[in-house]
Amino acid sequence: MLLECVRYVVMEVNGHMAQQQDDYESNTAYGTNESAIAQDTVAAIVANTVVADTTDKVAAKHSSSTSISARNSLRILFATILNSPAGQAVSRAVCTVWSRITPLLRTLWSSRICFSYAFYTIVFTLITAAATVFLQWSVYSEPTYDDPNAVDDYTKAWNSIAGQITKFVAQVWLQKINNALLNFLILGLMYLVLVFLINRFWIATAVFSVVMTAFAVANHIKVELRNEPIIPSDLSFVSGGNGGEIWSFIPQDDLALVHGSIRMLFWLVLICAGLQLLDRRRCVIPFHWRRPLRSRMVIAGNITRLIAVVVSAATLFSFTWNLGIPGSWSYEWAKSMGDSPQLWDALSDSRNNGPAMNFLRLAHAKTMEKPENYSKKVMQTLAGRYKAISTTINQTRSNDITASTVIMLLSETFSDPMRVPGITLTEDPMPNIRSLKNTTTSGLMLSPGYGGGTANIEYQSLTGLSLALFDDSMQSPYQELVPHQKHPYTFNQIWNDTYGDNASIAFHPYYKNMYLRDSNYKKFGFSSFSTT
């Protein structure tokens, strides 16, 4: 390969010398002498290359010296070419072009556009509005009809994804329900934090757009697969090192959406990068790291930016931290805007109140006040005390609880009518259940609720933890607590410890996504969870 390159260079040099012969008639001797030098140099390179190839084949230990010789020969060749009339002509041409372009480039650079803050505000508003609509789109799906001909076109249009988005936005004017505006303000606050933190408007715009688009697409796919939106606990899947598996979860039907979103983001990021270069306003707020105290203007700019970052970030953090706590400022403000939490169904909450509100609502829930003198040592002492008591009690017992099959049935509509005061029945409405009670251990359970809130009673029954132990703001442990726990304990795990992971199963007569049961029951240790 090197020999072919050398031959090509020799042909080019000789061809150029032949074309320029008339221009150098008065210097024939010089041209002939230089051509001879170039040919001698090339011949030396060829000789060195042949020697190098022969040496490599005969003795590998001389490979290093051979490669050095080849590099030196190449340097000589390039130097010869550059010193030739053609090389000097090219060098002069490049210098001439560069000297003419440089002033033009300086003029263009100095005359860049300085975008106004008003223009920033317009772009900020449009991007935030687009993010609000795109996130809302991610939680809707097109309805299906058993008999499409029985439904008029108006109803189909109103129930379509476009129609549902229109209703969500239009209710701000038609019903004075400001959920769309609330989501717009919260997303705008997130956007503003990025702008102040990065201090480059177009870079912050690119980052915000990428994050919102990725979230919306992922949210749409999860709603399709599991009928529930992304919640904060899902982020632990990525942080736990499983990010590489996400692509395998994408259905084939959604690959076009993913690829289209990637292409759109590529061009958007490219445009933002170009605008950042064109924008003469280097920073949104003038700020200087070096010599921050050199003038009053610099000091004022630095202080302004620090205040903007701290205030915006603190506001967002405070809003998120308190949103799930009834009576807090963010809870009450959101409520005044039309927010109505639906903790029993994350998807309905997202559709009615907005995905941003649903996500932030579940990001933090106050669990309980830390008891006085609480520590690991104290808890180990308590565990040891009750373990000793249980050992004493179990000495007189011959049966093991795991030797029995336990079936726990919870029904929010079941009760004993004969216990209702003021009612007398001529016939027992539940004779079979009463006969079972008479032949085994039985009794009454005090339920903290009836006719609703089944998930909370279910949680208390499985874990043995009363909601009275938690903070009053804890409205639904299934939604606000369990998703953030790694290994929550439930009594069915006693059988798992004895018989293995397949020792306990669960059933429910409704959808899996209700109260996040599908994911929660996996944490509880149920090997399967079936629904009707």
Short mmCIF file of C-alpha atoms in Angstrom, two decimals:
data_model
loop_
_atom_site.label_atom_id
_atom_site.label_comp_id
_atom_site.label_asym_id
_atom_site.label_seq_id
_atom_site.Cartn_x
_atom_site.Cartn_y
_atom_site.Cartn_z
CA MET A 1 0.00 0.00 0.00
CA LEU A 2 2.80 2.40 0.87
CA LEU A 3 4.59 1.61 -2.40
CA GLU A 4 1.41 2.45 -4.36
CA CYS A 5 1.06 5.75 -2.50
CA VAL A 6 4.68 6.61 -3.26
CA ARG A 7 4.26 5.79 -6.95
CA TYR A 8 1.13 7.99 -7.03
CA VAL A 9 3.03 10.90 -5.46
CA VAL A 10 5.91 10.47 -7.92
CA MET A 11 3.48 10.54 -10.84
CA GLU A 12 1.80 13.67 -9.48
CA VAL A 13 5.12 15.44 -8.94
CA ASN A 14 6.44 14.51 -12.39
CA GLY A 15 3.13 15.48 -14.02
CA HIS A 16 3.14 18.83 -12.29
CA MET A 17 6.77 19.42 -13.29
CA ALA A 18 5.94 18.66 -16.91
CA GLN A 19 3.00 21.11 -16.90
CA GLN A 20 5.12 23.86 -15.35
CA GLN A 21 8.13 23.33 -17.65
CA ASP A 22 7.41 26.42 -19.77
CA ASP A 23 7.19 28.60 -16.65
CA TYR A 24 10.63 27.51 -15.53
CA GLU A 25 12.59 27.52 -18.80
CA SER A 26 15.04 29.99 -17.37
CA ASN A 27 15.56 27.73 -14.37
CA THR A 28 15.82 24.40 -16.16
CA ALA A 29 18.86 23.38 -14.28
CA TYR A 30 17.19 24.19 -10.98
CA GLY A 31 13.98 22.32 -11.95
CA THR A 32 15.97 19.32 -13.15
CA ASN A 33 18.03 19.35 -10.00
CA GLU A 34 14.87 19.57 -7.77
CA SER A 35 13.16 16.79 -9.75
CA ALA A 36 16.24 14.66 -9.31
CA ILE A 37 16.21 15.36 -5.57
CA ALA A 38 12.53 14.41 -5.34
CA GLN A 39 13.10 11.23 -7.34
CA ASP A 40 16.16 10.35 -5.24
CA THR A 41 14.09 10.90 -2.08
CA VAL A 42 11.27 8.72 -3.38
CA ALA A 43 13.77 6.07 -4.36
CA ALA A 44 15.19 6.21 -0.85
CA ILE A 45 11.69 5.81 0.59
CA VAL A 46 11.01 2.82 -1.65
CA ALA A 47 14.33 1.29 -0.67
CA ASN A 48 13.64 1.89 3.02
CA THR A 49 10.15 0.40 2.65
CA VAL A 50 11.44 -2.72 0.92
CA VAL A 51 14.09 -3.08 3.59
CA ALA A 52 11.46 -2.57 6.29
CA ASP A 53 9.19 -5.23 4.79
CA THR A 54 12.07 -7.67 4.49
CA THR A 55 13.24 -6.94 8.02
CA ASP A 56 9.71 -7.47 9.42
CA LYS A 57 9.51 -10.86 7.82
CA VAL A 58 12.98 -11.93 8.88
CA ALA A 59 13.22 -10.51 12.42
CA ALA A 60 10.27 -9.10 14.41
CA LYS A 61 12.55 -7.44 16.92
CA HIS A 62 13.51 -4.74 14.39
CA SER A 63 9.85 -3.68 13.84
CA SER A 64 10.18 -0.60 16.03
CA SER A 65 13.20 0.80 14.19
CA THR A 66 11.57 0.05 10.84
CA SER A 67 8.40 1.98 11.73
CA ILE A 68 10.53 4.95 12.85
CA SER A 69 12.41 4.83 9.54
CA ALA A 70 9.13 4.76 7.61
CA ARG A 71 7.79 7.76 9.54
CA ASN A 72 10.98 9.72 8.90
CA SER A 73 10.75 8.87 5.21
CA LEU A 74 7.15 10.11 5.11
CA ARG A 75 8.17 13.35 6.75
CA ILE A 76 10.85 13.86 4.11
CA LEU A 77 8.33 13.12 1.35
CA PHE A 78 5.76 15.60 2.71
CA ALA A 79 8.42 18.25 3.22
CA THR A 80 9.55 17.77 -0.38
CA ILE A 81 6.01 18.09 -1.68
CA LEU A 82 5.36 21.24 0.36
CA ASN A 83 8.59 22.80 -0.84
CA SER A 84 7.78 22.05 -4.46
CA PRO A 85 6.31 24.80 -6.68
CA ALA A 86 2.87 23.14 -6.52
CA GLY A 87 2.97 22.91 -2.74
CA GLN A 88 4.08 26.52 -2.40
CA ALA A 89 1.32 27.61 -4.79
CA VAL A 90 -1.31 25.78 -2.76
CA SER A 91 0.03 27.30 0.48
CA ARG A 92 -0.12 30.79 -0.97
CA ALA A 93 -3.68 30.20 -2.20
CA VAL A 94 -4.84 28.96 1.21
CA CYS A 95 -3.26 31.93 2.96
CA THR A 96 -4.88 34.33 0.49
CA VAL A 97 -8.34 32.80 0.94
CA TRP A 98 -8.00 32.73 4.73
CA SER A 99 -6.86 36.36 4.86
CA ARG A 100 -9.96 37.36 2.90
CA ILE A 101 -12.39 35.17 4.89
CA THR A 102 -11.13 36.13 8.35
CA PRO A 103 -12.44 39.73 8.31
CA LEU A 104 -15.79 38.49 6.97
CA LEU A 105 -16.07 35.93 9.77
CA ARG A 106 -15.19 38.56 12.34
CA THR A 107 -17.82 40.89 10.91
CA LEU A 108 -20.48 38.17 10.95
CA TRP A 109 -19.57 37.14 14.51
CA SER A 110 -19.71 40.71 15.80
CA SER A 111 -23.07 41.34 14.06
CA ARG A 112 -24.87 38.34 15.62
CA ILE A 113 -28.47 38.75 16.71
CA CYS A 114 -29.11 39.74 20.31
CA PHE A 115 -32.47 38.12 21.03
CA SER A 116 -34.68 40.19 23.29
CA TYR A 117 -36.20 38.99 26.54
CA ALA A 118 -39.60 39.40 24.90
CA PHE A 119 -38.60 36.84 22.28
CA TYR A 120 -37.35 34.55 25.05
CA THR A 121 -40.75 34.89 26.74
CA ILE A 122 -42.62 33.94 23.56
CA VAL A 123 -40.46 30.85 23.00
CA PHE A 124 -40.73 29.96 26.70
CA THR A 125 -44.53 30.14 26.55
CA LEU A 126 -44.80 28.09 23.35
CA ILE A 127 -42.44 25.36 24.55
CA THR A 128 -44.20 25.09 27.93
CA ALA A 129 -47.63 24.95 26.27
CA ALA A 130 -46.40 22.26 23.89
CA ALA A 131 -45.02 20.24 26.82
CA THR A 132 -48.35 20.53 28.67
CA VAL A 133 -50.32 19.27 25.66
CA PHE A 134 -47.80 16.53 24.82
CA LEU A 135 -47.83 15.17 28.39
CA GLN A 136 -51.63 15.22 28.42
CA TRP A 137 -51.67 13.36 25.11
CA SER A 138 -49.54 10.61 26.66
CA VAL A 139 -52.27 9.47 29.08
CA TYR A 140 -55.14 9.30 26.60
CA SER A 141 -56.04 6.50 24.21
CA GLU A 142 -58.46 6.23 21.34
CA PRO A 143 -61.79 4.69 22.43
CA THR A 144 -63.17 1.54 20.86
CA TYR A 145 -66.84 0.84 20.17
CA ASP A 146 -68.64 -2.50 19.90
CA ASP A 147 -70.80 -1.00 17.17
CA PRO A 148 -69.10 2.06 15.62
CA ASN A 149 -72.18 2.73 13.48
CA ALA A 150 -74.28 3.25 16.60
CA VAL A 151 -72.13 6.23 17.69
CA ASP A 152 -72.46 9.56 15.92
CA ASP A 153 -69.42 11.41 14.53
CA TYR A 154 -69.72 14.22 17.07
CA THR A 155 -69.39 11.79 19.99
CA LYS A 156 -66.49 10.00 18.32
CA ALA A 157 -64.65 13.28 17.78
CA TRP A 158 -65.31 14.47 21.33
CA ASN A 159 -64.08 11.16 22.83
CA SER A 160 -61.00 10.92 20.62
CA ILE A 161 -57.55 11.85 21.92
CA ALA A 162 -57.78 15.25 20.24
CA GLY A 163 -61.23 15.76 21.73
CA GLN A 164 -60.11 14.80 25.24
CA ILE A 165 -57.14 17.17 25.04
CA THR A 166 -59.47 19.92 23.81
CA LYS A 167 -61.80 19.34 26.77
CA PHE A 168 -58.88 19.40 29.22
CA VAL A 169 -57.71 22.78 27.90
CA ALA A 170 -61.12 24.31 27.17
CA GLN A 171 -62.44 23.67 30.69
CA VAL A 172 -60.28 26.59 31.81
CA TRP A 173 -62.73 28.92 30.05
CA LEU A 174 -65.91 26.83 29.97
CA GLN A 175 -66.00 25.49 33.54
CA LYS A 176 -63.43 27.63 35.35
CA ILE A 177 -61.44 24.46 36.12
CA ASN A 178 -57.82 25.48 35.77
CA ASN A 179 -56.06 22.11 35.73
CA ALA A 180 -54.49 22.82 32.34
CA LEU A 181 -53.25 26.18 33.59
CA LEU A 182 -51.94 24.56 36.79
CA ASN A 183 -49.90 22.03 34.80
CA PHE A 184 -48.65 24.81 32.54
CA LEU A 185 -47.43 26.81 35.54
CA ILE A 186 -45.70 23.83 37.16
CA LEU A 187 -43.96 22.81 33.94
CA GLY A 188 -43.03 26.45 33.38
CA LEU A 189 -41.47 26.54 36.84
CA MET A 190 -39.37 23.48 35.99
CA TYR A 191 -38.33 25.13 32.73
CA LEU A 192 -37.46 28.34 34.59
CA VAL A 193 -35.25 26.47 37.06
CA LEU A 194 -33.27 25.06 34.13
CA VAL A 195 -32.97 28.50 32.49
CA PHE A 196 -31.62 30.13 35.65
CA LEU A 197 -29.40 27.17 36.52
CA ILE A 198 -27.78 26.76 33.08
CA ASN A 199 -28.05 30.49 32.29
CA ARG A 200 -28.12 29.70 28.58
CA PHE A 201 -31.66 30.01 27.25
CA TRP A 202 -31.31 27.83 24.16
CA ILE A 203 -29.38 25.08 25.94
CA ALA A 204 -31.99 25.03 28.72
CA THR A 205 -34.69 24.86 26.05
CA ALA A 206 -33.01 21.84 24.46
CA VAL A 207 -32.63 20.05 27.80
CA PHE A 208 -36.24 20.74 28.83
CA SER A 209 -37.59 19.61 25.45
CA VAL A 210 -35.60 16.37 25.51
CA VAL A 211 -36.72 15.51 29.06
CA MET A 212 -40.39 16.31 28.41
CA THR A 213 -40.49 14.43 25.12
CA ALA A 214 -38.79 11.36 26.58
CA PHE A 215 -41.17 11.39 29.55
CA ALA A 216 -44.26 11.79 27.36
CA VAL A 217 -43.29 8.95 25.01
CA ALA A 218 -42.39 6.63 27.89
CA ASN A 219 -45.62 7.58 29.67
CA HIS A 220 -47.66 6.81 26.56
CA ILE A 221 -46.05 3.39 26.19
CA LYS A 222 -46.55 2.48 29.86
CA VAL A 223 -50.22 3.50 29.70
CA GLU A 224 -50.63 1.22 26.69
CA LEU A 225 -48.87 -1.71 28.37
CA ARG A 226 -50.08 -1.46 31.97
CA ASN A 227 -52.90 1.08 31.98
CA GLU A 228 -51.04 3.29 34.45
CA PRO A 229 -48.73 6.31 34.06
CA ILE A 230 -45.14 6.73 35.17
CA ILE A 231 -44.84 7.34 38.90
CA PRO A 232 -41.77 8.42 40.89
CA SER A 233 -40.99 4.90 42.10
CA ASP A 234 -40.51 3.83 38.46
CA LEU A 235 -37.33 5.90 38.35
CA SER A 236 -35.72 3.38 40.69
CA PHE A 237 -35.84 0.92 37.77
CA VAL A 238 -33.46 3.15 35.82
CA SER A 239 -31.32 4.15 38.79
CA GLY A 240 -31.01 0.48 39.71
CA GLY A 241 -28.99 -0.22 36.58
CA ASN A 242 -31.84 -1.57 34.43
CA GLY A 243 -31.91 1.29 31.95
CA GLY A 244 -30.53 -0.93 29.17
CA GLU A 245 -33.62 -3.16 29.36
CA ILE A 246 -36.08 -0.35 28.65
CA TRP A 247 -35.74 -0.68 24.88
CA SER A 248 -36.88 -4.33 25.06
CA PHE A 249 -40.18 -3.21 26.60
CA ILE A 250 -41.14 -1.02 23.64
CA PRO A 251 -43.89 -2.65 21.53
CA GLN A 252 -43.28 -2.94 17.81
CA ASP A 253 -46.25 -0.67 17.14
CA ASP A 254 -44.57 2.16 19.06
CA LEU A 255 -41.13 1.95 17.44
CA ALA A 256 -42.20 4.43 14.75
CA LEU A 257 -43.22 6.88 17.50
CA VAL A 258 -39.89 6.43 19.29
CA HIS A 259 -37.83 6.83 16.12
CA GLY A 260 -39.85 9.86 15.05
CA SER A 261 -39.36 11.45 18.46
CA ILE A 262 -35.61 10.85 18.29
CA ARG A 263 -35.39 12.47 14.86
CA MET A 264 -37.46 15.42 16.02
CA LEU A 265 -35.27 15.89 19.10
CA PHE A 266 -32.12 15.66 16.98
CA TRP A 267 -33.23 18.56 14.79
CA LEU A 268 -34.53 20.50 17.77
CA VAL A 269 -31.23 20.17 19.63
CA LEU A 270 -29.36 21.12 16.46
CA ILE A 271 -31.52 24.23 16.02
CA CYS A 272 -31.08 25.21 19.67
CA ALA A 273 -27.31 24.79 19.36
CA GLY A 274 -27.31 27.00 16.27
CA LEU A 275 -29.44 29.63 17.99
CA GLN A 276 -27.12 29.59 20.98
CA LEU A 277 -24.21 30.38 18.65
CA LEU A 278 -26.18 33.08 16.86
CA ASP A 279 -27.46 34.64 20.06
CA ARG A 280 -25.22 37.52 21.02
CA ARG A 281 -26.77 37.54 24.49
CA ARG A 282 -24.34 35.06 26.00
CA CYS A 283 -26.16 34.68 29.34
CA VAL A 284 -29.79 35.14 30.34
CA ILE A 285 -28.55 36.96 33.45
CA PRO A 286 -25.05 38.54 33.24
CA PHE A 287 -22.80 36.40 35.39
CA HIS A 288 -19.03 36.12 35.77
CA TRP A 289 -17.17 33.38 37.61
CA ARG A 290 -13.81 35.05 37.25
CA ARG A 291 -13.28 38.26 39.21
CA PRO A 292 -16.92 38.37 40.45
CA LEU A 293 -16.29 41.57 42.38
CA ARG A 294 -14.66 43.63 39.66
CA SER A 295 -17.54 46.11 39.23
CA ARG A 296 -20.94 46.99 40.58
CA MET A 297 -22.67 45.69 37.43
CA VAL A 298 -20.93 42.34 37.73
CA ILE A 299 -21.77 42.07 41.43
CA ALA A 300 -25.42 42.93 40.73
CA GLY A 301 -25.64 40.33 37.93
CA ASN A 302 -24.07 37.59 40.03
CA ILE A 303 -26.37 38.27 42.98
CA THR A 304 -29.43 38.40 40.70
CA ARG A 305 -28.64 35.03 39.16
CA LEU A 306 -27.99 33.37 42.51
CA ILE A 307 -31.27 34.72 43.87
CA ALA A 308 -33.15 33.56 40.76
CA VAL A 309 -31.75 30.03 41.00
CA VAL A 310 -32.39 29.71 44.73
CA VAL A 311 -35.91 31.16 44.67
CA SER A 312 -37.13 29.16 41.65
CA ALA A 313 -35.59 25.87 42.85
CA ALA A 314 -36.84 26.38 46.41
CA THR A 315 -40.36 27.13 45.16
CA LEU A 316 -40.44 23.99 43.03
CA PHE A 317 -39.05 21.87 45.87
CA SER A 318 -41.51 23.27 48.41
CA PHE A 319 -44.45 22.76 46.08
CA THR A 320 -43.48 19.14 45.40
CA TRP A 321 -42.68 18.38 49.05
CA ASN A 322 -46.04 19.64 50.31
CA LEU A 323 -48.38 18.72 47.45
CA GLY A 324 -49.35 15.37 48.96
CA ILE A 325 -50.00 16.82 52.44
CA PRO A 326 -53.58 18.05 52.98
CA GLY A 327 -53.70 21.54 54.45
CA SER A 328 -50.28 22.56 53.13
CA TRP A 329 -49.91 25.70 51.00
CA SER A 330 -49.30 23.82 47.75
CA TYR A 331 -52.15 21.38 48.40
CA GLU A 332 -54.60 24.21 49.05
CA TRP A 333 -53.38 26.32 46.12
CA ALA A 334 -53.65 23.38 43.72
CA LYS A 335 -57.12 22.64 45.10
CA SER A 336 -58.18 26.24 44.43
CA MET A 337 -57.04 25.80 40.82
CA GLY A 338 -59.32 22.78 40.39
CA ASP A 339 -56.99 19.96 41.42
CA SER A 340 -58.92 17.00 42.85
CA PRO A 341 -56.61 14.12 43.88
CA GLN A 342 -57.72 10.64 42.85
CA LEU A 343 -55.27 8.47 44.74
CA TRP A 344 -57.16 5.25 44.04
CA ASP A 345 -56.29 5.40 40.33
CA ALA A 346 -53.11 7.05 39.06
CA LEU A 347 -54.30 7.00 35.45
CA SER A 348 -57.58 8.77 36.23
CA ASP A 349 -55.65 11.26 38.34
CA SER A 350 -53.35 11.96 35.39
CA ARG A 351 -56.20 12.34 32.95
CA ASN A 352 -58.29 14.63 35.15
CA ASN A 353 -55.58 16.60 36.97
CA GLY A 354 -52.64 16.27 34.59
CA PRO A 355 -49.59 13.98 34.47
CA ALA A 356 -47.31 16.59 36.06
CA MET A 357 -49.59 16.93 39.10
CA ASN A 358 -49.99 13.17 39.48
CA PHE A 359 -46.24 12.59 39.32
CA LEU A 360 -45.36 15.36 41.80
CA ARG A 361 -48.21 14.36 44.13
CA LEU A 362 -46.68 10.90 44.54
CA ALA A 363 -43.10 12.15 44.75
CA HIS A 364 -43.31 12.76 48.50
CA ALA A 365 -45.75 11.78 51.18
CA LYS A 366 -45.23 12.42 54.86
CA THR A 367 -45.17 8.98 56.46
CA MET A 368 -45.06 9.62 60.19
CA GLU A 369 -43.38 11.65 62.87
CA LYS A 370 -40.17 10.11 64.15
CA PRO A 371 -40.87 8.72 67.65
CA GLU A 372 -38.85 10.01 70.56
CA ASN A 373 -35.74 7.93 71.36
CA TYR A 374 -36.14 6.00 68.11
CA SER A 375 -32.97 4.14 67.07
CA LYS A 376 -31.82 0.84 65.66
CA LYS A 377 -30.64 -0.29 69.09
CA VAL A 378 -34.04 0.41 70.66
CA MET A 379 -35.84 -1.51 67.90
CA GLN A 380 -33.51 -4.50 68.31
CA THR A 381 -34.24 -4.48 72.05
CA LEU A 382 -37.99 -4.51 71.40
CA ALA A 383 -37.65 -7.30 68.85
CA GLY A 384 -35.64 -9.37 71.33
CA ARG A 385 -38.23 -8.83 74.06
CA TYR A 386 -41.18 -9.99 71.94
CA LYS A 387 -39.21 -12.88 70.50
CA ALA A 388 -38.63 -14.18 74.02
CA ILE A 389 -42.35 -13.81 74.84
CA SER A 390 -43.38 -15.65 71.67
CA THR A 391 -40.94 -18.46 72.41
CA THR A 392 -42.54 -18.93 75.84
CA ILE A 393 -46.08 -18.95 74.39
CA ASN A 394 -45.20 -21.37 71.58
CA GLN A 395 -43.78 -23.99 74.00
CA THR A 396 -47.32 -25.23 74.72
CA ARG A 397 -48.37 -25.22 71.05
CA SER A 398 -48.02 -28.27 68.85
CA ASN A 399 -49.31 -26.83 65.58
CA ASP A 400 -47.44 -24.55 63.21
CA ILE A 401 -49.41 -21.86 61.41
CA THR A 402 -47.66 -22.67 58.13
CA ALA A 403 -49.07 -26.23 58.32
CA SER A 404 -52.49 -24.77 57.46
CA THR A 405 -53.76 -23.19 54.26
CA VAL A 406 -55.00 -19.71 55.08
CA ILE A 407 -57.52 -17.97 52.84
CA MET A 408 -58.18 -14.31 53.60
CA LEU A 409 -61.26 -12.87 51.94
CA LEU A 410 -61.91 -9.14 52.08
CA SER A 411 -65.24 -7.77 50.88
CA GLU A 412 -66.33 -4.19 51.30
CA THR A 413 -70.00 -5.21 50.82
CA PHE A 414 -70.13 -8.09 53.33
CA SER A 415 -71.60 -7.75 56.82
CA ASP A 416 -73.88 -9.66 59.17
CA PRO A 417 -77.40 -8.24 58.76
CA MET A 418 -78.47 -9.81 62.04
CA ARG A 419 -76.13 -7.44 63.90
CA VAL A 420 -77.83 -4.31 62.57
CA PRO A 421 -79.70 -2.64 65.48
CA GLY A 422 -83.48 -2.47 65.14
CA ILE A 423 -83.76 -5.22 62.51
CA THR A 424 -85.22 -8.68 63.17
CA LEU A 425 -84.93 -11.42 60.55
CA THR A 426 -87.05 -14.57 60.42
CA GLU A 427 -84.31 -16.51 58.61
CA ASP A 428 -80.53 -16.51 58.93
CA PRO A 429 -79.17 -15.01 55.66
CA MET A 430 -75.72 -16.63 56.13
CA PRO A 431 -76.18 -20.08 57.71
CA ASN A 432 -73.13 -21.68 56.07
CA ILE A 433 -70.73 -19.02 57.29
CA ARG A 434 -72.25 -19.15 60.76
CA SER A 435 -71.83 -22.92 60.91
CA LEU A 436 -68.16 -22.54 60.00
CA LYS A 437 -67.76 -19.96 62.74
CA ASN A 438 -69.23 -22.38 65.26
CA THR A 439 -66.75 -25.14 64.43
CA THR A 440 -63.50 -23.15 64.38
CA THR A 441 -61.81 -20.11 65.80
CA SER A 442 -63.91 -17.10 64.87
CA GLY A 443 -64.75 -13.63 65.97
CA LEU A 444 -65.39 -10.06 64.94
CA MET A 445 -63.04 -7.54 63.31
CA LEU A 446 -63.29 -3.82 63.81
CA SER A 447 -63.01 -2.27 60.34
CA PRO A 448 -61.82 1.33 60.06
CA GLY A 449 -64.02 1.81 57.03
CA TYR A 450 -66.83 0.38 54.93
CA GLY A 451 -68.29 0.86 51.48
CA GLY A 452 -65.00 2.19 50.12
CA GLY A 453 -61.33 2.67 50.88
CA THR A 454 -60.80 -1.07 50.54
CA ALA A 455 -57.15 -0.69 49.66
CA ASN A 456 -56.33 0.92 53.01
CA ILE A 457 -58.08 -1.86 54.96
CA GLU A 458 -56.35 -4.36 52.72
CA TYR A 459 -52.97 -2.81 53.50
CA GLN A 460 -53.64 -2.89 57.25
CA SER A 461 -54.77 -6.53 57.09
CA LEU A 462 -51.72 -7.68 55.14
CA THR A 463 -49.10 -5.72 57.06
CA GLY A 464 -50.66 -5.53 60.55
CA LEU A 465 -49.96 -1.78 60.57
CA SER A 466 -52.82 0.52 61.50
CA LEU A 467 -53.17 3.79 59.64
CA ALA A 468 -53.47 5.42 63.05
CA LEU A 469 -49.69 4.97 63.31
CA PHE A 470 -49.10 7.13 60.23
CA ASP A 471 -49.32 10.84 59.67
CA ASP A 472 -52.81 12.18 59.00
CA SER A 473 -51.70 13.19 55.52
CA MET A 474 -51.09 9.55 54.54
CA GLN A 475 -54.20 8.96 52.46
CA SER A 476 -53.28 5.82 50.53
CA PRO A 477 -50.24 3.70 51.49
CA TYR A 478 -50.59 1.69 48.29
CA GLN A 479 -49.98 4.86 46.27
CA GLU A 480 -47.86 6.99 48.56
CA LEU A 481 -45.79 4.60 50.67
CA VAL A 482 -45.36 1.11 49.20
CA PRO A 483 -43.93 2.29 45.84
CA HIS A 484 -41.04 3.89 47.76
CA GLN A 485 -40.34 0.80 49.90
CA LYS A 486 -37.89 -1.86 48.78
CA HIS A 487 -39.02 -4.77 50.97
CA PRO A 488 -42.40 -4.13 52.65
CA TYR A 489 -43.44 -6.93 54.99
CA THR A 490 -46.78 -8.78 54.78
CA PHE A 491 -47.90 -11.87 56.68
CA ASN A 492 -48.06 -14.12 53.58
CA GLN A 493 -44.26 -14.06 53.55
CA ILE A 494 -44.32 -16.47 56.52
CA TRP A 495 -45.47 -19.20 54.10
CA ASN A 496 -42.94 -18.05 51.49
CA ASP A 497 -40.14 -18.54 53.99
CA THR A 498 -41.31 -22.12 54.62
CA TYR A 499 -42.46 -23.34 51.20
CA GLY A 500 -40.73 -21.03 48.74
CA ASP A 501 -41.69 -18.08 46.58
CA ASN A 502 -44.77 -19.81 45.11
CA ALA A 503 -46.50 -20.32 48.47
CA SER A 504 -48.88 -17.34 48.22
CA ILE A 505 -51.16 -16.09 45.45
CA ALA A 506 -53.71 -13.26 45.23
CA PHE A 507 -56.94 -12.52 43.38
CA HIS A 508 -58.95 -9.34 42.86
CA PRO A 509 -62.23 -8.77 41.02
CA TYR A 510 -61.13 -5.55 39.30
CA TYR A 511 -58.27 -4.06 37.29
CA LYS A 512 -54.64 -4.68 38.27
CA ASN A 513 -53.67 -1.04 37.98
CA MET A 514 -56.09 0.09 40.68
CA TYR A 515 -54.07 1.33 43.69
CA LEU A 516 -50.94 0.07 41.92
CA ARG A 517 -51.77 -3.44 43.16
CA ASP A 518 -49.93 -5.09 40.28
CA SER A 519 -46.53 -3.72 41.32
CA ASN A 520 -47.29 -3.66 45.06
CA TYR A 521 -48.29 -7.32 45.24
CA LYS A 522 -44.98 -8.29 43.67
CA LYS A 523 -43.23 -6.48 46.50
CA PHE A 524 -45.48 -8.26 49.00
CA GLY A 525 -44.17 -11.60 47.75
CA PHE A 526 -47.24 -12.97 45.93
CA SER A 527 -46.02 -15.22 43.13
CA SER A 528 -49.08 -14.47 40.99
CA PHE A 529 -51.83 -11.88 40.96
CA SER A 530 -54.96 -12.59 38.93
CA THR A 531 -57.81 -10.19 38.23
CA THR A 532 -61.11 -10.48 36.46
#
